[in-house]
GROMACS .gro file of C-alpha atoms in nm:
model
  479
    1MET     CA    1  14.139   5.575  13.853
    2LYS     CA    2  14.149   5.506  13.480
    3ARG     CA    3  14.093   5.134  13.543
    4TYR     CA    4  13.795   5.222  13.763
    5LEU     CA    5  13.633   5.443  13.497
    6ASN     CA    6  13.667   5.177  13.231
    7LYS     CA    7  13.498   4.938  13.465
    8LEU     CA    8  13.214   5.182  13.510
    9ARG     CA    9  13.168   5.214  13.131
   10THR     CA   10  13.120   4.842  13.093
   11SER     CA   11  12.896   4.803  13.393
   12VAL     CA   12  12.520   4.770  13.348
   13VAL     CA   13  12.385   5.066  13.535
   14ARG     CA   14  12.010   5.107  13.531
   15SER     CA   15  11.975   5.413  13.744
   16THR     CA   16  11.939   5.743  13.552
   17GLY     CA   17  12.133   5.921  13.818
   18TRP     CA   18  12.418   5.674  13.779
   19ILE     CA   19  12.428   5.725  13.401
   20ILE     CA   20  12.465   6.104  13.444
   21LEU     CA   21  12.732   6.047  13.706
   22VAL     CA   22  12.921   5.809  13.479
   23CYS     CA   23  12.923   6.064  13.198
   24ALA     CA   24  13.040   6.336  13.432
   25ILE     CA   25  13.319   6.120  13.574
   26ALA     CA   26  13.420   6.021  13.221
   27SER     CA   27  13.461   6.392  13.132
   28CYS     CA   28  13.242   6.370  12.816
   29SER     CA   29  13.348   6.680  12.622
   30LYS     CA   30  13.093   6.894  12.428
   31ASP     CA   31  13.311   6.874  12.119
   32ASN     CA   32  13.264   6.499  12.116
   33MET     CA   33  12.891   6.500  12.190
   34SER     CA   34  12.655   6.411  11.904
   35THR     CA   35  12.453   6.707  11.768
   36PRO     CA   36  12.078   6.703  11.832
   37GLU     CA   37  11.902   6.612  11.509
   38ASP     CA   38  11.660   6.910  11.520
   39LEU     CA   39  11.932   7.177  11.551
   40ILE     CA   40  12.000   7.305  11.198
   41ILE     CA   41  12.139   7.627  11.045
   42TYR     CA   42  11.919   7.765  10.767
   43MET     CA   43  11.821   8.066  10.555
   44PRO     CA   44  11.491   8.256  10.598
   45ALA     CA   45  11.216   8.174  10.350
   46GLY     CA   46  11.229   8.507  10.160
   47ALA     CA   47  10.945   8.650   9.950
   48THR     CA   48  10.882   8.304   9.808
   49TYR     CA   49  11.056   7.982   9.901
   50ASN     CA   50  11.435   8.038   9.881
   51THR     CA   51  11.382   8.364   9.689
   52ALA     CA   52  11.388   8.726   9.803
   53ASP     CA   53  11.381   9.064   9.629
   54ALA     CA   54  11.633   9.343   9.658
   55SER     CA   55  11.653   9.676   9.479
   56TYR     CA   56  11.887   9.968   9.432
   57VAL     CA   57  11.796  10.325   9.350
   58THR     CA   58  12.016  10.479   9.084
   59ALA     CA   59  12.055  10.825   8.936
   60ARG     CA   60  12.234  10.821   8.603
   61SER     CA   61  12.528  10.584   8.676
   62ASN     CA   62  12.534  10.644   9.051
   63VAL     CA   63  12.385  10.400   9.300
   64LEU     CA   64  12.214  10.589   9.581
   65ALA     CA   65  12.050  10.336   9.812
   66GLY     CA   66  11.954   9.972   9.846
   67ALA     CA   67  11.654   9.793   9.998
   68GLY     CA   68  11.610   9.428  10.088
   69THR     CA   69  11.980   9.361  10.040
   70ALA     CA   70  12.033   9.195  10.382
   71PHE     CA   71  11.885   8.900  10.570
   72PRO     CA   72  11.982   8.700  10.883
   73VAL     CA   73  12.090   8.339  10.929
   74LEU     CA   74  11.872   8.130  11.161
   75LEU     CA   75  11.882   7.829  11.394
   76THR     CA   76  11.589   7.596  11.441
   77ARG     CA   77  11.628   7.658  11.815
   78ALA     CA   78  11.872   7.825  12.050
   79PHE     CA   79  12.213   7.665  12.104
   80ASP     CA   80  12.428   7.701  12.417
   81ARG     CA   81  12.732   7.814  12.222
   82GLU     CA   82  12.806   8.096  11.977
   83VAL     CA   83  12.778   7.988  11.615
   84GLN     CA   84  12.969   8.149  11.331
   85VAL     CA   85  12.848   8.092  10.977
   86THR     CA   86  13.010   8.178  10.645
   87ALA     CA   87  12.830   8.225  10.312
   88ALA     CA   88  12.946   8.287   9.956
   89ILE     CA   89  12.802   8.400   9.623
   90ASP     CA   90  12.786   8.091   9.405
   91THR     CA   91  12.705   8.171   9.041
   92SER     CA   92  12.720   7.801   8.948
   93LEU     CA   93  12.370   7.773   9.096
   94LEU     CA   94  12.220   8.011   8.836
   95SER     CA   95  12.157   7.735   8.584
   96ALA     CA   96  11.952   7.536   8.836
   97TYR     CA   97  11.751   7.848   8.923
   98ASP     CA   98  11.677   7.925   8.558
   99LEU     CA   99  11.580   7.568   8.488
  100ALA     CA  100  11.337   7.559   8.779
  101ASN     CA  101  11.188   7.901   8.701
  102MET     CA  102  11.205   7.889   8.320
  103THR     CA  103  11.408   8.211   8.312
  104GLN     CA  104  11.735   8.325   8.160
  105SER     CA  105  11.918   8.530   8.418
  106PRO     CA  106  12.195   8.759   8.294
  107ALA     CA  107  12.546   8.669   8.399
  108PHE     CA  108  12.752   8.910   8.606
  109SER     CA  109  13.123   8.936   8.658
  110THR     CA  110  13.304   8.836   8.974
  111GLY     CA  111  13.315   9.139   9.200
  112ALA     CA  112  12.995   9.298   9.071
  113PHE     CA  113  12.815   9.185   9.387
  114VAL     CA  114  13.003   9.140   9.714
  115LEU     CA  115  12.907   8.991  10.050
  116ALA     CA  116  12.989   9.229  10.334
  117ASN     CA  117  13.229   9.105  10.605
  118ASN     CA  118  13.339   8.825  10.369
  119GLY     CA  119  12.999   8.662  10.418
  120GLN     CA  120  13.047   8.595  10.790
  121VAL     CA  121  12.772   8.631  11.051
  122ARG     CA  122  12.743   8.538  11.419
  123ILE     CA  123  12.458   8.375  11.614
  124PRO     CA  124  12.516   8.439  11.987
  125ALA     CA  125  12.477   8.161  12.239
  126GLY     CA  126  12.117   8.115  12.347
  127GLN     CA  127  11.973   8.290  12.041
  128GLU     CA  128  11.809   8.167  11.721
  129ARG     CA  129  11.898   8.455  11.491
  130SER     CA  130  12.224   8.611  11.382
  131VAL     CA  131  12.296   8.952  11.530
  132ASP     CA  132  12.430   9.069  11.195
  133SER     CA  133  12.302   8.990  10.848
  134LEU     CA  134  12.430   8.856  10.525
  135ARG     CA  135  12.442   9.172  10.316
  136ILE     CA  136  12.524   9.219   9.950
  137THR     CA  137  12.686   9.537   9.834
  138LEU     CA  138  12.776   9.653   9.487
  139GLY     CA  139  13.137   9.621   9.386
  140GLN     CA  140  13.252   9.684   9.030
  141THR     CA  141  12.929   9.800   8.861
  142GLY     CA  142  13.078   9.898   8.526
  143ASP     CA  143  12.956   9.578   8.359
  144LEU     CA  144  12.607   9.583   8.513
  145ASP     CA  145  12.310   9.682   8.300
  146PHE     CA  146  12.078   9.878   8.528
  147SER     CA  147  11.780   9.795   8.305
  148LYS     CA  148  11.808   9.421   8.388
  149GLN     CA  149  11.722   9.205   8.688
  150TYR     CA  150  12.003   8.994   8.827
  151VAL     CA  151  11.977   8.682   9.042
  152VAL     CA  152  12.248   8.651   9.307
  153PRO     CA  153  12.269   8.298   9.460
  154ILE     CA  154  12.400   8.314   9.819
  155ARG     CA  155  12.494   7.976   9.970
  156LEU     CA  156  12.586   7.885  10.326
  157THR     CA  157  12.929   7.723  10.302
  158SER     CA  158  13.062   7.649  10.652
  159THR     CA  159  13.023   7.690  11.026
  160ASN     CA  160  13.256   7.658  11.325
  161SER     CA  161  13.001   7.470  11.533
  162GLY     CA  162  12.974   7.130  11.374
  163LEU     CA  163  12.599   7.194  11.339
  164PRO     CA  164  12.453   7.082  11.006
  165LEU     CA  165  12.356   7.326  10.731
  166SER     CA  166  12.003   7.284  10.604
  167SER     CA  167  11.980   7.071  10.291
  168ASN     CA  168  11.686   7.263  10.140
  169ARG     CA  169  11.734   7.607  10.295
  170GLN     CA  170  12.104   7.646  10.237
  171VAL     CA  171  12.070   7.885   9.940
  172MET     CA  172  11.897   8.222   9.901
  173TYR     CA  173  11.837   8.350   9.550
  174LEU     CA  174  11.836   8.728   9.576
  175ARG     CA  175  11.661   8.893   9.277
  176VAL     CA  176  11.820   9.234   9.235
  177ARG     CA  177  11.651   9.517   9.041
  178PHE     CA  178  11.770   9.869   8.972
  179ASN     CA  179  11.514  10.149   8.992
  180ARG     CA  180  11.626  10.460   8.810
  181ILE     CA  181  11.523  10.796   8.946
  182THR     CA  182  11.399  11.000   8.650
  183THR     CA  183  11.225  11.328   8.599
  184GLN     CA  184  10.899  11.328   8.406
  185LEU     CA  185  10.615  11.552   8.291
  186ASN     CA  186  10.287  11.478   8.465
  187GLY     CA  187   9.947  11.583   8.332
  188ALA     CA  188   9.986  11.486   7.965
  189PRO     CA  189   9.727  11.254   7.805
  190THR     CA  190   9.818  10.896   7.722
  191ASN     CA  191   9.939  10.983   7.372
  192ARG     CA  192  10.144  11.272   7.521
  193VAL     CA  193   9.980  11.519   7.275
  194ILE     CA  194   9.821  11.834   7.417
  195PRO     CA  195   9.585  11.998   7.164
  196ILE     CA  196   9.558  12.375   7.141
  197VAL     CA  197   9.316  12.550   6.905
  198ILE     CA  198   9.349  12.907   6.782
  199ASN     CA  199   8.998  13.026   6.704
  200ARG     CA  200   9.037  13.304   6.449
  201THR     CA  201   8.745  13.541   6.494
  202PRO     CA  202   8.674  13.879   6.330
  203THR     CA  203   8.761  14.044   6.662
  204GLY     CA  204   9.090  13.858   6.715
  205ASP     CA  205   9.234  13.518   6.797
  206VAL     CA  206   9.090  13.322   7.090
  207ILE     CA  207   9.301  13.033   7.224
  208SER     CA  208   9.138  12.714   7.353
  209GLY     CA  209   9.344  12.471   7.561
  210ASN     CA  210   9.676  12.523   7.733
  211LEU     CA  211   9.992  12.354   7.840
  212ASN     CA  212   9.951  12.246   8.202
  213LEU     CA  213  10.234  12.010   8.284
  214THR     CA  214  10.397  11.949   8.620
  215ALA     CA  215  10.757  11.836   8.655
  216GLY     CA  216  10.788  11.533   8.880
  217LEU     CA  217  11.001  11.238   8.988
  218ASN     CA  218  10.921  10.868   8.990
  219THR     CA  219  11.109  10.831   9.320
  220ALA     CA  220  11.186  11.094   9.582
  221PHE     CA  221  11.539  11.232   9.562
  222GLY     CA  222  11.757  11.342   9.847
  223GLN     CA  223  11.837  11.688   9.715
  224GLY     CA  224  11.649  11.971   9.550
  225LEU     CA  225  11.629  11.976   9.170
  226SER     CA  226  11.581  12.249   8.911
  227VAL     CA  227  11.390  12.132   8.603
  228ALA     CA  228  11.365  12.326   8.277
  229LEU     CA  229  11.183  12.264   7.947
  230ARG     CA  230  11.333  12.288   7.604
  231GLU     CA  231  11.192  12.248   7.255
  232ARG     CA  232  11.277  11.925   7.073
  233GLN     CA  233  11.218  12.003   6.705
  234ASP     CA  234  11.466  11.724   6.630
  235LEU     CA  235  11.182  11.481   6.712
  236LEU     CA  236  10.931  11.625   6.463
  237ALA     CA  237  11.029  11.426   6.154
  238GLY     CA  238  11.038  11.099   6.347
  239TYR     CA  239  10.699  11.169   6.504
  240ASN     CA  240  10.542  11.232   6.162
  241GLN     CA  241  10.695  10.915   6.022
  242VAL     CA  242  10.579  10.691   6.307
  243ASN     CA  243  10.230  10.841   6.332
  244GLN     CA  244  10.172  10.907   5.960
  245THR     CA  245  10.104  11.276   6.024
  246ASN     CA  246  10.201  11.596   5.846
  247TYR     CA  247  10.268  11.838   6.128
  248VAL     CA  248  10.488  12.139   6.061
  249ALA     CA  249  10.714  12.317   6.307
  250PHE     CA  250  10.595  12.612   6.513
  251PRO     CA  251  10.679  12.948   6.354
  252ALA     CA  252  10.993  13.114   6.489
  253ASN     CA  253  10.953  13.321   6.807
  254SER     CA  254  10.590  13.212   6.845
  255PHE     CA  255  10.601  13.069   7.198
  256ALA     CA  256  10.764  13.080   7.539
  257PHE     CA  257  10.750  12.852   7.842
  258SER     CA  258  10.645  13.000   8.173
  259PRO     CA  259  10.825  12.972   8.406
  260ALA     CA  260  11.154  12.891   8.240
  261SER     CA  261  11.234  12.637   8.515
  262VAL     CA  262  11.071  12.496   8.826
  263SER     CA  263  11.202  12.347   9.150
  264ILE     CA  264  11.135  12.008   9.309
  265VAL     CA  265  11.232  12.027   9.674
  266SER     CA  266  11.427  11.748   9.842
  267GLY     CA  267  11.207  11.449   9.925
  268SER     CA  268  10.915  11.568   9.711
  269LEU     CA  269  10.774  11.399   9.403
  270ASN     CA  270  10.637  11.707   9.224
  271ALA     CA  271  10.713  12.070   9.161
  272THR     CA  272  10.459  12.307   9.312
  273THR     CA  273  10.449  12.532   9.003
  274PRO     CA  274  10.328  12.388   8.670
  275PHE     CA  275  10.462  12.483   8.328
  276SER     CA  276  10.240  12.685   8.097
  277LEU     CA  277  10.280  12.801   7.739
  278ALA     CA  278  10.253  13.157   7.614
  279LEU     CA  279  10.177  13.178   7.241
  280ARG     CA  280  10.319  13.486   7.073
  281ASN     CA  281  10.222  13.636   6.740
  282THR     CA  282   9.936  13.393   6.682
  283ALA     CA  283   9.882  13.552   6.340
  284SER     CA  284  10.191  13.360   6.223
  285PHE     CA  285   9.992  13.037   6.251
  286ALA     CA  286   9.808  12.984   5.923
  287PRO     CA  287   9.463  12.827   5.889
  288GLY     CA  288   9.460  12.485   5.727
  289ARG     CA  289   9.797  12.382   5.870
  290SER     CA  290   9.863  12.167   6.176
  291TYR     CA  291  10.161  12.255   6.394
  292LEU     CA  292  10.351  12.039   6.643
  293LEU     CA  293  10.598  12.141   6.912
  294PRO     CA  294  10.785  11.848   7.068
  295LEU     CA  295  10.921  11.947   7.407
  296GLY     CA  296  11.118  11.772   7.675
  297ILE     CA  297  11.290  11.815   8.008
  298ALA     CA  298  11.640  11.954   7.967
  299ASP     CA  299  11.888  11.669   8.019
  300GLU     CA  300  12.101  11.814   8.295
  301GLY     CA  301  12.167  11.774   8.666
  302PRO     CA  302  12.201  11.455   8.871
  303VAL     CA  303  11.871  11.301   8.755
  304ALA     CA  304  11.806  11.217   8.389
  305PRO     CA  305  11.466  11.267   8.220
  306HIS     CA  306  11.256  10.963   8.139
  307GLU     CA  307  11.281  10.860   7.773
  308THR     CA  308  10.905  10.891   7.707
  309LEU     CA  309  10.744  11.043   8.016
  310GLY     CA  310  10.994  11.328   8.000
  311LEU     CA  311  10.849  11.430   7.661
  312ALA     CA  312  10.524  11.592   7.549
  313TYR     CA  313  10.390  11.733   7.224
  314LEU     CA  314  10.187  12.049   7.169
  315SER     CA  315   9.964  12.053   6.863
  316VAL     CA  316   9.814  12.375   6.731
  317ASP     CA  317   9.536  12.403   6.475
  318VAL     CA  318   9.386  12.727   6.350
  319GLN     CA  319   9.009  12.730   6.305
  320LEU     CA  320   8.823  13.013   6.145
  321GLN     CA  321   8.559  13.096   6.400
  322ASN     CA  322   8.280  13.335   6.314
  323ILE     CA  323   8.054  13.193   6.585
  324ASN     CA  324   8.046  13.370   6.920
  325PRO     CA  325   8.117  13.097   7.181
  326SER     CA  326   7.899  13.272   7.442
  327ASN     CA  327   7.599  13.206   7.214
  328PRO     CA  328   7.412  13.538   7.251
  329ALA     CA  329   7.080  13.587   7.073
  330PRO     CA  330   7.133  13.688   6.708
  331VAL     CA  331   7.043  14.047   6.617
  332GLY     CA  332   6.797  14.153   6.346
  333ASN     CA  333   6.464  14.029   6.222
  334ARG     CA  334   6.344  13.676   6.170
  335VAL     CA  335   6.371  13.560   5.810
  336ASP     CA  336   6.058  13.444   5.625
  337ARG     CA  337   6.087  13.068   5.581
  338THR     CA  338   5.796  13.014   5.344
  339ALA     CA  339   6.012  12.907   5.049
  340TRP     CA  340   6.282  12.729   5.245
  341THR     CA  341   6.374  12.368   5.169
  342ALA     CA  342   6.607  12.135   5.352
  343THR     CA  343   6.782  11.802   5.313
  344ALA     CA  344   6.948  11.577   5.572
  345SER     CA  345   7.205  11.301   5.555
  346SER     CA  346   6.990  11.093   5.790
  347THR     CA  347   6.618  11.094   5.868
  348ASP     CA  348   6.413  10.858   6.081
  349ASN     CA  349   6.150  10.689   5.869
  350ASP     CA  350   6.074  10.400   6.106
  351TYR     CA  351   5.996  10.496   6.464
  352ALA     CA  352   5.872  10.856   6.457
  353PRO     CA  353   5.905  11.000   6.108
  354GLY     CA  354   6.020  11.360   6.096
  355ALA     CA  355   6.099  11.516   5.759
  356PRO     CA  356   6.348  11.807   5.737
  357ALA     CA  357   6.072  12.047   5.624
  358LEU     CA  358   5.897  12.001   5.963
  359ALA     CA  359   6.168  12.223   6.117
  360PHE     CA  360   6.003  12.518   5.933
  361ASP     CA  361   5.632  12.455   6.007
  362ASN     CA  362   5.597  12.692   6.307
  363ASN     CA  363   5.509  12.400   6.533
  364ALA     CA  364   5.760  12.299   6.801
  365ALA     CA  365   5.567  11.975   6.860
  366THR     CA  366   5.684  11.848   6.521
  367GLY     CA  367   6.027  11.855   6.365
  368TRP     CA  368   6.309  11.672   6.195
  369HIS     CA  369   6.533  11.415   6.358
  370SER     CA  370   6.799  11.176   6.233
  371ALA     CA  371   6.772  10.799   6.226
  372LEU     CA  372   6.805  10.649   6.571
  373ALA     CA  373   7.162  10.552   6.657
  374PHE     CA  374   7.259  10.321   6.940
  375GLY     CA  375   7.613  10.349   7.067
  376THR     CA  376   7.850  10.614   6.931
  377PRO     CA  377   7.635  10.865   6.740
  378PRO     CA  378   7.749  10.943   6.385
  379ALA     CA  379   7.779  11.298   6.251
  380VAL     CA  380   7.461  11.414   6.074
  381THR     CA  381   7.426  11.702   5.827
  382PHE     CA  382   7.122  11.929   5.786
  383THR     CA  383   7.140  12.159   5.482
  384VAL     CA  384   6.909  12.461   5.437
  385ASP     CA  385   6.836  12.629   5.104
  386MET     CA  386   6.692  12.978   5.157
  387GLN     CA  387   6.634  13.011   4.778
  388ASN     CA  388   6.819  13.344   4.763
  389GLN     CA  389   7.107  13.515   4.938
  390LYS     CA  390   7.048  13.657   5.283
  391ASN     CA  391   7.272  13.854   5.519
  392ILE     CA  392   7.239  13.619   5.817
  393SER     CA  393   7.342  13.726   6.168
  394GLY     CA  394   7.262  13.390   6.326
  395PHE     CA  395   7.009  13.117   6.402
  396THR     CA  396   6.785  13.000   6.684
  397PHE     CA  397   6.655  12.648   6.728
  398THR     CA  398   6.437  12.439   6.956
  399PRO     CA  399   6.483  12.068   7.017
  400LYS     CA  400   6.276  11.790   6.869
  401TYR     CA  401   6.050  11.700   7.160
  402TRP     CA  402   5.963  11.333   7.203
  403ASN     CA  403   5.658  11.197   7.379
  404TRP     CA  404   5.858  10.905   7.521
  405SER     CA  405   6.228  10.993   7.526
  406GLY     CA  406   6.292  11.352   7.624
  407VAL     CA  407   6.442  11.583   7.364
  408SER     CA  408   6.684  11.567   7.073
  409ALA     CA  409   6.898  11.864   6.978
  410PRO     CA  410   7.261  11.928   6.885
  411THR     CA  411   7.504  12.015   7.163
  412ALA     CA  412   7.792  12.055   6.916
  413MET     CA  413   7.796  12.126   6.543
  414ARG     CA  414   7.997  12.283   6.265
  415VAL     CA  415   7.840  12.554   6.049
  416ALA     CA  416   7.934  12.623   5.687
  417SER     CA  417   7.786  12.856   5.426
  418SER     CA  418   7.767  12.857   5.046
  419ASN     CA  419   7.624  13.063   4.760
  420ASP     CA  420   7.609  12.777   4.510
  421GLY     CA  421   7.564  12.465   4.723
  422VAL     CA  422   7.898  12.333   4.598
  423ASN     CA  423   8.174  12.550   4.748
  424TRP     CA  424   8.151  12.586   5.124
  425THR     CA  425   8.308  12.824   5.374
  426VAL     CA  426   8.340  12.710   5.733
  427GLN     CA  427   8.200  12.966   5.975
  428GLY     CA  428   8.303  12.788   6.293
  429SER     CA  429   8.177  12.554   6.561
  430TYR     CA  430   7.886  12.575   6.801
  431THR     CA  431   7.892  12.420   7.147
  432GLY     CA  432   7.600  12.442   7.388
  433SER     CA  433   7.387  12.257   7.640
  434MET     CA  434   7.079  12.046   7.575
  435PRO     CA  435   6.760  12.260   7.576
  436ALA     CA  436   6.483  12.178   7.820
  437GLY     CA  437   6.122  12.297   7.805
  438THR     CA  438   5.823  12.140   7.635
  439ALA     CA  439   5.663  12.162   7.292
  440ALA     CA  440   5.411  12.406   7.441
  441ASN     CA  441   5.684  12.610   7.607
  442PRO     CA  442   6.006  12.542   7.409
  443GLU     CA  443   6.352  12.653   7.514
  444LEU     CA  444   6.567  12.823   7.249
  445ARG     CA  445   6.935  12.786   7.173
  446ASN     CA  446   7.132  13.047   6.978
  447ILE     CA  447   7.399  13.053   6.708
  448SER     CA  448   7.535  13.404   6.668
  449PHE     CA  449   7.788  13.515   6.405
  450TYR     CA  450   8.049  13.776   6.487
  451ALA     CA  451   8.014  13.914   6.135
  452PRO     CA  452   7.694  13.860   5.931
  453VAL     CA  453   7.724  13.593   5.664
  454GLN     CA  454   7.591  13.655   5.315
  455ALA     CA  455   7.486  13.323   5.170
  456ARG     CA  456   7.199  13.120   5.028
  457TYR     CA  457   7.287  12.778   5.174
  458PHE     CA  458   7.382  12.681   5.528
  459ARG     CA  459   7.501  12.337   5.629
  460LEU     CA  460   7.485  12.238   5.997
  461THR     CA  461   7.685  11.926   6.080
  462LEU     CA  462   7.567  11.781   6.411
  463THR     CA  463   7.861  11.612   6.589
  464ALA     CA  464   7.703  11.569   6.934
  465TYR     CA  465   7.335  11.550   7.021
  466GLY     CA  466   7.073  11.404   7.250
  467GLN     CA  467   7.004  11.041   7.317
  468TYR     CA  468   6.944  10.828   7.008
  469ALA     CA  469   6.907  11.109   6.752
  470GLY     CA  470   6.983  11.469   6.664
  471GLY     CA  471   6.720  11.707   6.540
  472PHE     CA  472   6.541  12.041   6.537
  473GLY     CA  473   6.183  12.117   6.635
  474GLU     CA  474   6.211  12.463   6.482
  475LEU     CA  475   6.503  12.638   6.311
  476ASN     CA  476   6.493  13.014   6.244
  477ALA     CA  477   6.740  13.259   6.091
  478PHE     CA  478   6.786  13.634   6.152
  479GLU     CA  479   6.916  13.917   5.934
   0.00000   0.00000   0.00000
């Protein structure tokens, strides 16, 4: 029989059917068959060619979960036998990765990252994809710096099938990041400073502004958290040094947080109840001083506070405020303006001249206005000399009406008084809306003092006003 088969091998057989029969009779084993050239074992492409991203969520030093840490091994097409493939972490490839990507990846110790199941996966017969995946897990993490990104090169090393491993898709570079879960305070401005003003009026202190911060997480956490605030006066000196400020600490027993702590339920990013601040004994805050209260999330529980977003700063300034913010009409009689004079830090002498004295001419169609400003308007002062002391309860004013550009009037200004024109006492700040109306039917705005002011001079510093210029059509005082 053997002699017959050898004779068949050397015979010239042109029939396709005979060739198949010869191979069958010769018992050509699959192990000895040549592998088809297009059947190759390879890695998936990843996020970019040969590169994929993985991440772990951490809380303090504990690793909680991973994402993107597993991927399959592939065949270019199905094979009729089961294929087993083995991979390994090969740190010798890091230098080539860094050279190609112009990076400097941190080294990691053997055992920091581990391939599950010793890096072995299985591609069943007739399939193109492994039923399990190459998966990295964390081993000895003591030497890992969770603030860094690591690159873990995973290389296909062997297979039981005799099939070739891809020459250009044999390695996957897994970029591993660690995302820390942290608590933070949401709702603070970019500079983290929340301004609060104590307006000191003759009838008591009125507080403007408030703490309105919400405790939150940057990543949802799998259990409920209790978050509390605490003062951080230890940060005050450093804040002043870095920002070149001169804040002083809040007076003792002058504040309380409400509530003392809040809850973030499991799976949520924010607490439902915000923190607020209750100021106590506001009389302990002195005018002319600026106060700062650094505060932060108490560093406790399974999730640490963020180094910057877990902090906020409350600033408190005391302003003497003798101006009623509701702007009622001043009481008393209108003061005779016959002898009044006025000066201004800015007057338009180019486009539509309007001297300061025109604010006292009993004609709303004329008036004073500052030089036209394009862009951010500068502060402008308007100083009145009443020639002798008056007991003033307040002022009224109309805007400077323009024929071509609406009206000009202050919507915010500071008011100060003086008896000698040299030493000034701040009476407070006015805030109001832009008047409407016309020169024939002007609309008034009011500045009303809580307590009448005895003075000869009044200086009105316009800090916000209408388009292009600030001004008055008419300005009257009452006593």
